[in-house]
Short mmCIF file of N, CA and C in Angstrom, two decimals:
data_model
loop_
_atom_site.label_atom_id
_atom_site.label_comp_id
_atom_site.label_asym_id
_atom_site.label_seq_id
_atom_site.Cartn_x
_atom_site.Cartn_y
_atom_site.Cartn_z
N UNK A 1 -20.62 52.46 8.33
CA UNK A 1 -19.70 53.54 8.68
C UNK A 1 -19.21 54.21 7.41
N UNK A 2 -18.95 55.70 7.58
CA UNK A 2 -18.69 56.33 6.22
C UNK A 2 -17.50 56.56 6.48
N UNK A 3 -16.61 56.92 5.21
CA UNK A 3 -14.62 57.18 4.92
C UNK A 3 -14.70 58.06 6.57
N UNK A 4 -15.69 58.60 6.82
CA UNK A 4 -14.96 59.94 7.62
C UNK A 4 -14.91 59.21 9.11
N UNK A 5 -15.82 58.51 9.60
CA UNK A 5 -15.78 58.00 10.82
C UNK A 5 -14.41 56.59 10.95
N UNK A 6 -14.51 55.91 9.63
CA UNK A 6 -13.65 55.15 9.68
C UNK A 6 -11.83 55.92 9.59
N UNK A 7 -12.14 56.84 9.19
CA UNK A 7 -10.56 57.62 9.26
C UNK A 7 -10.39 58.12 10.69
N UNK A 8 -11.43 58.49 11.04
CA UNK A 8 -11.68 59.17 12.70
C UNK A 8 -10.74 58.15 13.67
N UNK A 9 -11.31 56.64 12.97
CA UNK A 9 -10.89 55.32 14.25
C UNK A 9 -9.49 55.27 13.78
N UNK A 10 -8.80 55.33 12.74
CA UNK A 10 -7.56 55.22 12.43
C UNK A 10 -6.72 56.36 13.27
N UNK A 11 -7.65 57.54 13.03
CA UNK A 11 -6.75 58.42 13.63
C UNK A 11 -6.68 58.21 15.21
N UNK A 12 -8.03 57.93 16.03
CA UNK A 12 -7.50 57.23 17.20
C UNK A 12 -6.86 56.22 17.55
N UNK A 13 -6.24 55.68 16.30
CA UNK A 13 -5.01 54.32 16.74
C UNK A 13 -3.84 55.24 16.48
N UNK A 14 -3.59 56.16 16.19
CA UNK A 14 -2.79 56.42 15.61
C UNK A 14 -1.83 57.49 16.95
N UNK A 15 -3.34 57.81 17.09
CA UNK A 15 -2.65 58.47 19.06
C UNK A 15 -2.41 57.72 19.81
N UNK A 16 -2.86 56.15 19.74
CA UNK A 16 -2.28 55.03 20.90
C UNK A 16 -0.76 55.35 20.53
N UNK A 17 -0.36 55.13 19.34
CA UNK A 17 1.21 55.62 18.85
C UNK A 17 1.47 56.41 19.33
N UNK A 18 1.57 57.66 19.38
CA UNK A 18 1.48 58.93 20.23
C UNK A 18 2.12 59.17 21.03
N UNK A 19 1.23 57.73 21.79
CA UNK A 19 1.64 58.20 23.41
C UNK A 19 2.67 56.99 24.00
N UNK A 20 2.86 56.18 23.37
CA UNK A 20 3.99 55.46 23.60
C UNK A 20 5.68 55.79 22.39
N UNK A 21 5.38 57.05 22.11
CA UNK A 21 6.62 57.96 21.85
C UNK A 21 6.99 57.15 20.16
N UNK A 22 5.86 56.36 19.25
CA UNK A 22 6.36 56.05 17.95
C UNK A 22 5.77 56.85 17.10
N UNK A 23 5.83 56.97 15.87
CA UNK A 23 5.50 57.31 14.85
C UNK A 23 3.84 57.56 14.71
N UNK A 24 3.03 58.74 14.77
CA UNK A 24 1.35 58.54 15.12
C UNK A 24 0.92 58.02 13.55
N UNK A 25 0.89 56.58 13.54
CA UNK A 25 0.13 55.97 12.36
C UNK A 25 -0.37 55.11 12.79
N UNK A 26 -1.91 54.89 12.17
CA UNK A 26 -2.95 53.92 12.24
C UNK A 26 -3.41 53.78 11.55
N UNK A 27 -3.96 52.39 11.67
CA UNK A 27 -4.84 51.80 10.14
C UNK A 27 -5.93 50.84 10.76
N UNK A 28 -6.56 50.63 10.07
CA UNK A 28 -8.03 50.04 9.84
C UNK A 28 -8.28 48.85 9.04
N UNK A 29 -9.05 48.19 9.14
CA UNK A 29 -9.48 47.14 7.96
C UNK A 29 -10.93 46.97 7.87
N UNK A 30 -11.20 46.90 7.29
CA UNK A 30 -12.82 46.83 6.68
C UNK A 30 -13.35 45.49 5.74
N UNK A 31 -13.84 44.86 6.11
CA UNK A 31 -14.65 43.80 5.31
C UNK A 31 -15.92 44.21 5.20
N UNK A 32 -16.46 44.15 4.39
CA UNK A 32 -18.51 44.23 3.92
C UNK A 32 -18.78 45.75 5.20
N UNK A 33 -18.31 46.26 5.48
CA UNK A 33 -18.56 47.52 5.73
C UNK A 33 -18.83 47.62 7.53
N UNK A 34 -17.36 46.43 7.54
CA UNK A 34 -17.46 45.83 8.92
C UNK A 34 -16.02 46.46 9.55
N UNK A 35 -15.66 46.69 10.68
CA UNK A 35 -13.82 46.51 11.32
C UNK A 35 -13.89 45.56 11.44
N UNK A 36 -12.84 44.63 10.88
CA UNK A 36 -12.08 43.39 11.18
C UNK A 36 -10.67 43.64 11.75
N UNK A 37 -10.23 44.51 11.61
CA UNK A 37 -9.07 44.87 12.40
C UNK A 37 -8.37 46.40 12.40
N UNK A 38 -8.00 46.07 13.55
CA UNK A 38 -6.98 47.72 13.94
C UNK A 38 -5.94 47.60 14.19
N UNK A 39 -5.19 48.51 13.93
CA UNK A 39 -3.67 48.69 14.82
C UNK A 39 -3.01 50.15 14.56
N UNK A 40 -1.27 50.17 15.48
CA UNK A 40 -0.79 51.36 15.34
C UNK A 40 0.45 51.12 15.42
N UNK A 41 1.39 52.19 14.97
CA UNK A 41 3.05 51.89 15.01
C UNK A 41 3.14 51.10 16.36
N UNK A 42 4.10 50.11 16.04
CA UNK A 42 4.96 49.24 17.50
C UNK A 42 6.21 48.81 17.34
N UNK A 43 7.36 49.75 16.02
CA UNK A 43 8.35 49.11 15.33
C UNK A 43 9.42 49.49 16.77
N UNK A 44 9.24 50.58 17.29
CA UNK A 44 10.42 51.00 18.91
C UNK A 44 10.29 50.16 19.73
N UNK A 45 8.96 50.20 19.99
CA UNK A 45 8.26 49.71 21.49
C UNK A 45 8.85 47.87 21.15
N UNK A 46 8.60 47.46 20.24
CA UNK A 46 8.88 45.53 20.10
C UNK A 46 9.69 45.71 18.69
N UNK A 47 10.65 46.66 18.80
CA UNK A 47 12.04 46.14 18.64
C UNK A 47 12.07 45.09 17.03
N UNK A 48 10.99 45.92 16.18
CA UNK A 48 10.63 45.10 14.82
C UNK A 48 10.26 46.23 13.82
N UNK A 49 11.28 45.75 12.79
CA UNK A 49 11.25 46.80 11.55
C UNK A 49 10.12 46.50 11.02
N UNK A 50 8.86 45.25 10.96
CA UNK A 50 7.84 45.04 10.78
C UNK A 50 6.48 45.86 11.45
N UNK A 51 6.86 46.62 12.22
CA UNK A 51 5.89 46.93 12.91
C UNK A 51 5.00 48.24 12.85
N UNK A 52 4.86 48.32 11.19
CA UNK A 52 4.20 49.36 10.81
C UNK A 52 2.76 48.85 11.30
N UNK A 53 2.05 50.15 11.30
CA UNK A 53 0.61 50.10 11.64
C UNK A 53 -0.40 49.04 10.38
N UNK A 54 0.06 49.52 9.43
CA UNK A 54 -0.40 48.52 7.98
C UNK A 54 0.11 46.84 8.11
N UNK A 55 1.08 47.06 8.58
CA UNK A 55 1.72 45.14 9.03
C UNK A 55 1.00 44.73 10.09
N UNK A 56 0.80 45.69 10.90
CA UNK A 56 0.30 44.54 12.25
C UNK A 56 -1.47 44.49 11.86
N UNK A 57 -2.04 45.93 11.58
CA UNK A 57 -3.46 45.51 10.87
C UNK A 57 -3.83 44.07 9.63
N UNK A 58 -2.76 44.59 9.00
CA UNK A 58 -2.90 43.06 7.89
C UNK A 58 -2.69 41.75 8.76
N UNK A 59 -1.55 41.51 9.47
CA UNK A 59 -1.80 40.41 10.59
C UNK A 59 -2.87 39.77 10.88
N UNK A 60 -3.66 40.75 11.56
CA UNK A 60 -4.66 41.13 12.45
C UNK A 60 -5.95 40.52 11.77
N UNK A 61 -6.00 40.81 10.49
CA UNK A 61 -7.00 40.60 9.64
C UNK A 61 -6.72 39.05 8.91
N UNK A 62 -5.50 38.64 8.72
CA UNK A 62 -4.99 37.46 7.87
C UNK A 62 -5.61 36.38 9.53
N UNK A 63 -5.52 36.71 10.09
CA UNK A 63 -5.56 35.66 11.69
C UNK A 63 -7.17 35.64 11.69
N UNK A 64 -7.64 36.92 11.72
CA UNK A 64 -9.14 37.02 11.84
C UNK A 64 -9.84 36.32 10.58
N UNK A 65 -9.92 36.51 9.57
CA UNK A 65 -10.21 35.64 8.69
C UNK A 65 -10.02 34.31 7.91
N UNK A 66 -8.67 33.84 8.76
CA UNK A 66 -8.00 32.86 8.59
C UNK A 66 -7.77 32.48 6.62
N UNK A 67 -7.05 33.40 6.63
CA UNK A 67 -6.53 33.83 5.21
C UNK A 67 -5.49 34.94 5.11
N UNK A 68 -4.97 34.70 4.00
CA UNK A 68 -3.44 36.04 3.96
C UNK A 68 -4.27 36.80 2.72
N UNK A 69 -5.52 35.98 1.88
CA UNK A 69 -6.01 36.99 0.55
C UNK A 69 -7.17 37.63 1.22
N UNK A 70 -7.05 38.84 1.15
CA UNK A 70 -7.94 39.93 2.03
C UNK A 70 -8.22 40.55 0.80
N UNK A 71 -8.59 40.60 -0.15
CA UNK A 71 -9.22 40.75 -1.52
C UNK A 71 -10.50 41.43 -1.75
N UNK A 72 -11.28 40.98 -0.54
CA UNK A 72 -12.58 42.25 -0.62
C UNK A 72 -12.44 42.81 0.72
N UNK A 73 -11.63 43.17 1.27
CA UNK A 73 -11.22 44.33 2.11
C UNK A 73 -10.62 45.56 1.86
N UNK A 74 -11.00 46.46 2.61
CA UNK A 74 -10.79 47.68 2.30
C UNK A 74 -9.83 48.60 3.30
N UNK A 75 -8.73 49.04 3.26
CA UNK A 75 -7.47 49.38 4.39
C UNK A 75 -7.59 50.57 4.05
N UNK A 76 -7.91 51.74 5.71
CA UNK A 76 -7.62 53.11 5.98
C UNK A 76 -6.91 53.28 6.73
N UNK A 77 -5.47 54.25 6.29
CA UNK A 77 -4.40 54.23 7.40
C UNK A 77 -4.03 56.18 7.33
N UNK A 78 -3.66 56.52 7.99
CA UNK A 78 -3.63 58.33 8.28
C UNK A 78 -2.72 58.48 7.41
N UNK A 79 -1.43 58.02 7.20
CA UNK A 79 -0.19 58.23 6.14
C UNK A 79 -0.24 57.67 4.91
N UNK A 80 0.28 57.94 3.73
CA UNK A 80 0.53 57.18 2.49
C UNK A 80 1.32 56.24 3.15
N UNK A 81 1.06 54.48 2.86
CA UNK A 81 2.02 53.61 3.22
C UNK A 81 3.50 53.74 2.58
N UNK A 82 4.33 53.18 3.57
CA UNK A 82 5.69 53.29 2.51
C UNK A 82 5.91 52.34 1.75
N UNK A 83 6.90 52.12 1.07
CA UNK A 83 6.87 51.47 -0.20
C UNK A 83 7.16 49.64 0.51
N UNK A 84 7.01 49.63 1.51
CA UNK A 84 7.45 48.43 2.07
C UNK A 84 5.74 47.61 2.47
N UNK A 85 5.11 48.55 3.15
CA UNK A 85 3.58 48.39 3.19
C UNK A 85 2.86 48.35 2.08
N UNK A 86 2.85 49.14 1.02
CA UNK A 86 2.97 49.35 0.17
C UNK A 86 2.50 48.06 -0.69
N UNK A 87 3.83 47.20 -1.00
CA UNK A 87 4.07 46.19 -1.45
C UNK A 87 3.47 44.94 -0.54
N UNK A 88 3.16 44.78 0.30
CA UNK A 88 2.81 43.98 1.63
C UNK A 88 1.19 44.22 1.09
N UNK A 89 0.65 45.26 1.23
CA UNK A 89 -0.66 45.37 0.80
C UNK A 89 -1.27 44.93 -0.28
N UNK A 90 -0.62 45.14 -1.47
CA UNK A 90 -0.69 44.45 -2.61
C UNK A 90 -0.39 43.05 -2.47
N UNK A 91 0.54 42.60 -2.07
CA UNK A 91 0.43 40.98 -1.82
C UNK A 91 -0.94 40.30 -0.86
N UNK A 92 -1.24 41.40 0.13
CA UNK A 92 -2.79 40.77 0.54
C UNK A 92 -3.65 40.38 -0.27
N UNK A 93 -3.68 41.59 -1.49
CA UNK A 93 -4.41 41.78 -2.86
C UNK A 93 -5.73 43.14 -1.85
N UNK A 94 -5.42 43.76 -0.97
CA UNK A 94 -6.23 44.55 -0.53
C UNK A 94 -6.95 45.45 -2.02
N UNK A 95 -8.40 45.42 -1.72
CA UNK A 95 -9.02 46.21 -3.00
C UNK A 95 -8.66 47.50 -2.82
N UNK A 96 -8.50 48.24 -1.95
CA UNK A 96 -8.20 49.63 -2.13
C UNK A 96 -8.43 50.15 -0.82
N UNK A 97 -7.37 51.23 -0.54
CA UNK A 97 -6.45 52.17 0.09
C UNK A 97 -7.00 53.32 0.36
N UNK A 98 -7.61 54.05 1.98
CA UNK A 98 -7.83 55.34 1.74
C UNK A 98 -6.45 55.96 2.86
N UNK A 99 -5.81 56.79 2.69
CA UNK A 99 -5.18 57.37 3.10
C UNK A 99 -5.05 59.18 3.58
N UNK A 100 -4.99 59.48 4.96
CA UNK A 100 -5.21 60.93 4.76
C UNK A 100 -4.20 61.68 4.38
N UNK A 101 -3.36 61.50 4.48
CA UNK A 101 -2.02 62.34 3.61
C UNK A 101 -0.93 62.05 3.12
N UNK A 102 -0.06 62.64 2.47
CA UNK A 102 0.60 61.95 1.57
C UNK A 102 2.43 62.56 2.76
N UNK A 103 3.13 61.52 2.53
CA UNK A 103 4.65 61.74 3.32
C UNK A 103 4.85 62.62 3.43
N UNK A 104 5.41 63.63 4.47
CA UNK A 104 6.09 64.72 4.75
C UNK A 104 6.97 65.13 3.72
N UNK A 105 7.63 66.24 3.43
CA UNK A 105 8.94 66.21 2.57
C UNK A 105 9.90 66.00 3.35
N UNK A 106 9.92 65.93 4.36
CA UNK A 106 11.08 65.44 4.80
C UNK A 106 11.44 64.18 5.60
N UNK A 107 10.43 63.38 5.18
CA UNK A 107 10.34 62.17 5.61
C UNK A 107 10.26 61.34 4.64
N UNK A 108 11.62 61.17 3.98
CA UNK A 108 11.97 60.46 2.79
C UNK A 108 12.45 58.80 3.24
N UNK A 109 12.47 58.28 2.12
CA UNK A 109 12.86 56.57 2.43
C UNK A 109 14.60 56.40 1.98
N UNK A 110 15.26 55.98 2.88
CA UNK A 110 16.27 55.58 2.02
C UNK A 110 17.10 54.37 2.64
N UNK A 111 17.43 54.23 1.48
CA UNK A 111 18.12 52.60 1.03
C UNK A 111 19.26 52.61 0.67
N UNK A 112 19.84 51.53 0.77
CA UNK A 112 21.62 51.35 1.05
C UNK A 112 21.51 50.07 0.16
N UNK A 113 20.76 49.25 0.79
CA UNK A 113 21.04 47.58 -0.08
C UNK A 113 20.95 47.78 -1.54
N UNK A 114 22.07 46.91 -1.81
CA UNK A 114 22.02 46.59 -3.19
C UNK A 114 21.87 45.54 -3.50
N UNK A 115 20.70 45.25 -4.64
CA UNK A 115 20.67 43.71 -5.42
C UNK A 115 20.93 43.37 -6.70
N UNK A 116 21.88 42.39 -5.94
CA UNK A 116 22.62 41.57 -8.06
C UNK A 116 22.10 40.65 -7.86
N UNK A 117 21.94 39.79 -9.16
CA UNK A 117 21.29 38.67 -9.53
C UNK A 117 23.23 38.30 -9.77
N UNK A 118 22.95 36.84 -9.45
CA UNK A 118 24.18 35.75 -9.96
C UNK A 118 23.78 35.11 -10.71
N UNK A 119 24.82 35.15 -11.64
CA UNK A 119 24.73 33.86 -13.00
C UNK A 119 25.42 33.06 -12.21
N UNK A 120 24.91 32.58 -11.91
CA UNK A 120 25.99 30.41 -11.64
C UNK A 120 24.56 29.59 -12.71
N UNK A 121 25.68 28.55 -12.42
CA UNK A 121 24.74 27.53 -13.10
C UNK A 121 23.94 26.90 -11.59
N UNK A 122 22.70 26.38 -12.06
CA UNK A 122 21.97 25.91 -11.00
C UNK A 122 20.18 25.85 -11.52
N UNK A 123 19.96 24.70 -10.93
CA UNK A 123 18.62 24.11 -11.23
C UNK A 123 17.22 25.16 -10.73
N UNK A 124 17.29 26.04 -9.66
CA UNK A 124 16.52 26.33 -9.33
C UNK A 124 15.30 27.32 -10.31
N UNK A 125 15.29 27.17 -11.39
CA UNK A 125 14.53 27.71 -12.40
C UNK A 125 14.00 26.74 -12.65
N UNK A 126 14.21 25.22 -12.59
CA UNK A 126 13.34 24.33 -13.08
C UNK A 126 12.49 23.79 -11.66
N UNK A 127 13.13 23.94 -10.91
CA UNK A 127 12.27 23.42 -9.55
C UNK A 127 11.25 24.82 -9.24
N UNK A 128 11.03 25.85 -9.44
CA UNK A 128 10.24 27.15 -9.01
C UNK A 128 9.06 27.02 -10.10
N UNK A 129 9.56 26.82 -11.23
CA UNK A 129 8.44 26.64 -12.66
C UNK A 129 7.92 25.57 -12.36
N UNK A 130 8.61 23.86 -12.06
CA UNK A 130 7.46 22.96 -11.93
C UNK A 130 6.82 23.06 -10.68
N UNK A 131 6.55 23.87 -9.59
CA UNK A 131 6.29 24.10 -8.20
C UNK A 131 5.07 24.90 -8.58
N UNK A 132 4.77 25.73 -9.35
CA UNK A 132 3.59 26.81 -10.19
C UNK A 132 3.38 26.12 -11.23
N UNK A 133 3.86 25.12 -11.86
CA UNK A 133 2.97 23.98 -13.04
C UNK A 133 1.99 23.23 -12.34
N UNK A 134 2.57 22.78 -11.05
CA UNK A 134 1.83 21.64 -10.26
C UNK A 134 0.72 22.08 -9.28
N UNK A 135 1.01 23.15 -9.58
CA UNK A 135 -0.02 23.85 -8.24
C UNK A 135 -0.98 25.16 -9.39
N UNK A 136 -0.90 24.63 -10.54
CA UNK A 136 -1.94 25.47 -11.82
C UNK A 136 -2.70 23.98 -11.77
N UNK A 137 -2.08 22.95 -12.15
CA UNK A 137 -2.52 22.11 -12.23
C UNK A 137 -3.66 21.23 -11.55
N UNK A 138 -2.72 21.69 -9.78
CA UNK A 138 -3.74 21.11 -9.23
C UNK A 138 -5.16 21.87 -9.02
N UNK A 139 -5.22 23.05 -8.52
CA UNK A 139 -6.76 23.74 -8.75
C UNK A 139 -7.41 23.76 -9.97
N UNK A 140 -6.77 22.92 -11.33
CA UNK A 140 -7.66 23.08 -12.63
C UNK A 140 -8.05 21.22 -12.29
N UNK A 141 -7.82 21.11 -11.58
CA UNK A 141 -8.51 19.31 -11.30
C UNK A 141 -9.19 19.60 -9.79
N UNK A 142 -9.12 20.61 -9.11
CA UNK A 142 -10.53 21.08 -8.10
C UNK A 142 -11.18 21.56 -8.60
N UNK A 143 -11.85 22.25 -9.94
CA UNK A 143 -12.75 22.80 -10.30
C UNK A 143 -13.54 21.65 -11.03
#
């Protein structure tokens, strides 16, 4: 399948959205030049700020392959993801992103939360470092 047919199927997930009154976005997943998974907005309909079209496809694909590193997959979704997918995608380690357009201007992101870091005293810097010592460790004694 070429970018254009595989954007075609995104864009028909993207009208399942449509028509149940959310946001028309859809996405795709691609392994070896295969669909391994689809989906479309469901954040109204099931009541989940998770429920971008890019979250439930990555799902979709982490279940189907029985893995969360989707690393030689390839994700087509109709919108630029937002910075929340975004980041979600990159933690798959997805190789790369086709997207048909980039955010509305007036469909901006905005944020309220604020994050401080606390100084207290507390161990948890030594328990997080030996947790990634022990687990470097252990796959350099599986090889």
């Amino acid at each position: 399948m070429n970018n254009e047919e595989l954007m075609n199927i995104a864009i028909n997930e993207s009208n399942k959205a449509l028509k149940i009154n959310e946001v028309p976005i859809g996405c795709v997943i691609i392994q070896n030049g295969k669909i391994i998974a689809k989906g479309y907005n469901k954040r109204e309909k099931n009541n989940d700020l998770l429920g971008h079209a890019e979250i439930i496809t990555i799902k979709k694909a982490c279940k189907k392959l029985k893995t969360w590193k989707l690393d030689d997959c390839t994700l087509y979704v109709t919108l630029k993801p937002c910075s929340m997918c975004e980041a979600i995608i990159k933690q798959a380690r997805i190789k790369k992103v086709y997207y048909l357009l980039d955010k509305l201007d007036f469909k901006k992101e905005f944020y309220k939360t604020q994050f401080e870091k606390l100084d207290i005293p507390n161990n948890y810097q030594k328990t997080i470092s030996n947790f990634f010592e022990n687990k470097r460790k252990n796959k350099k004694n599986m090889i």
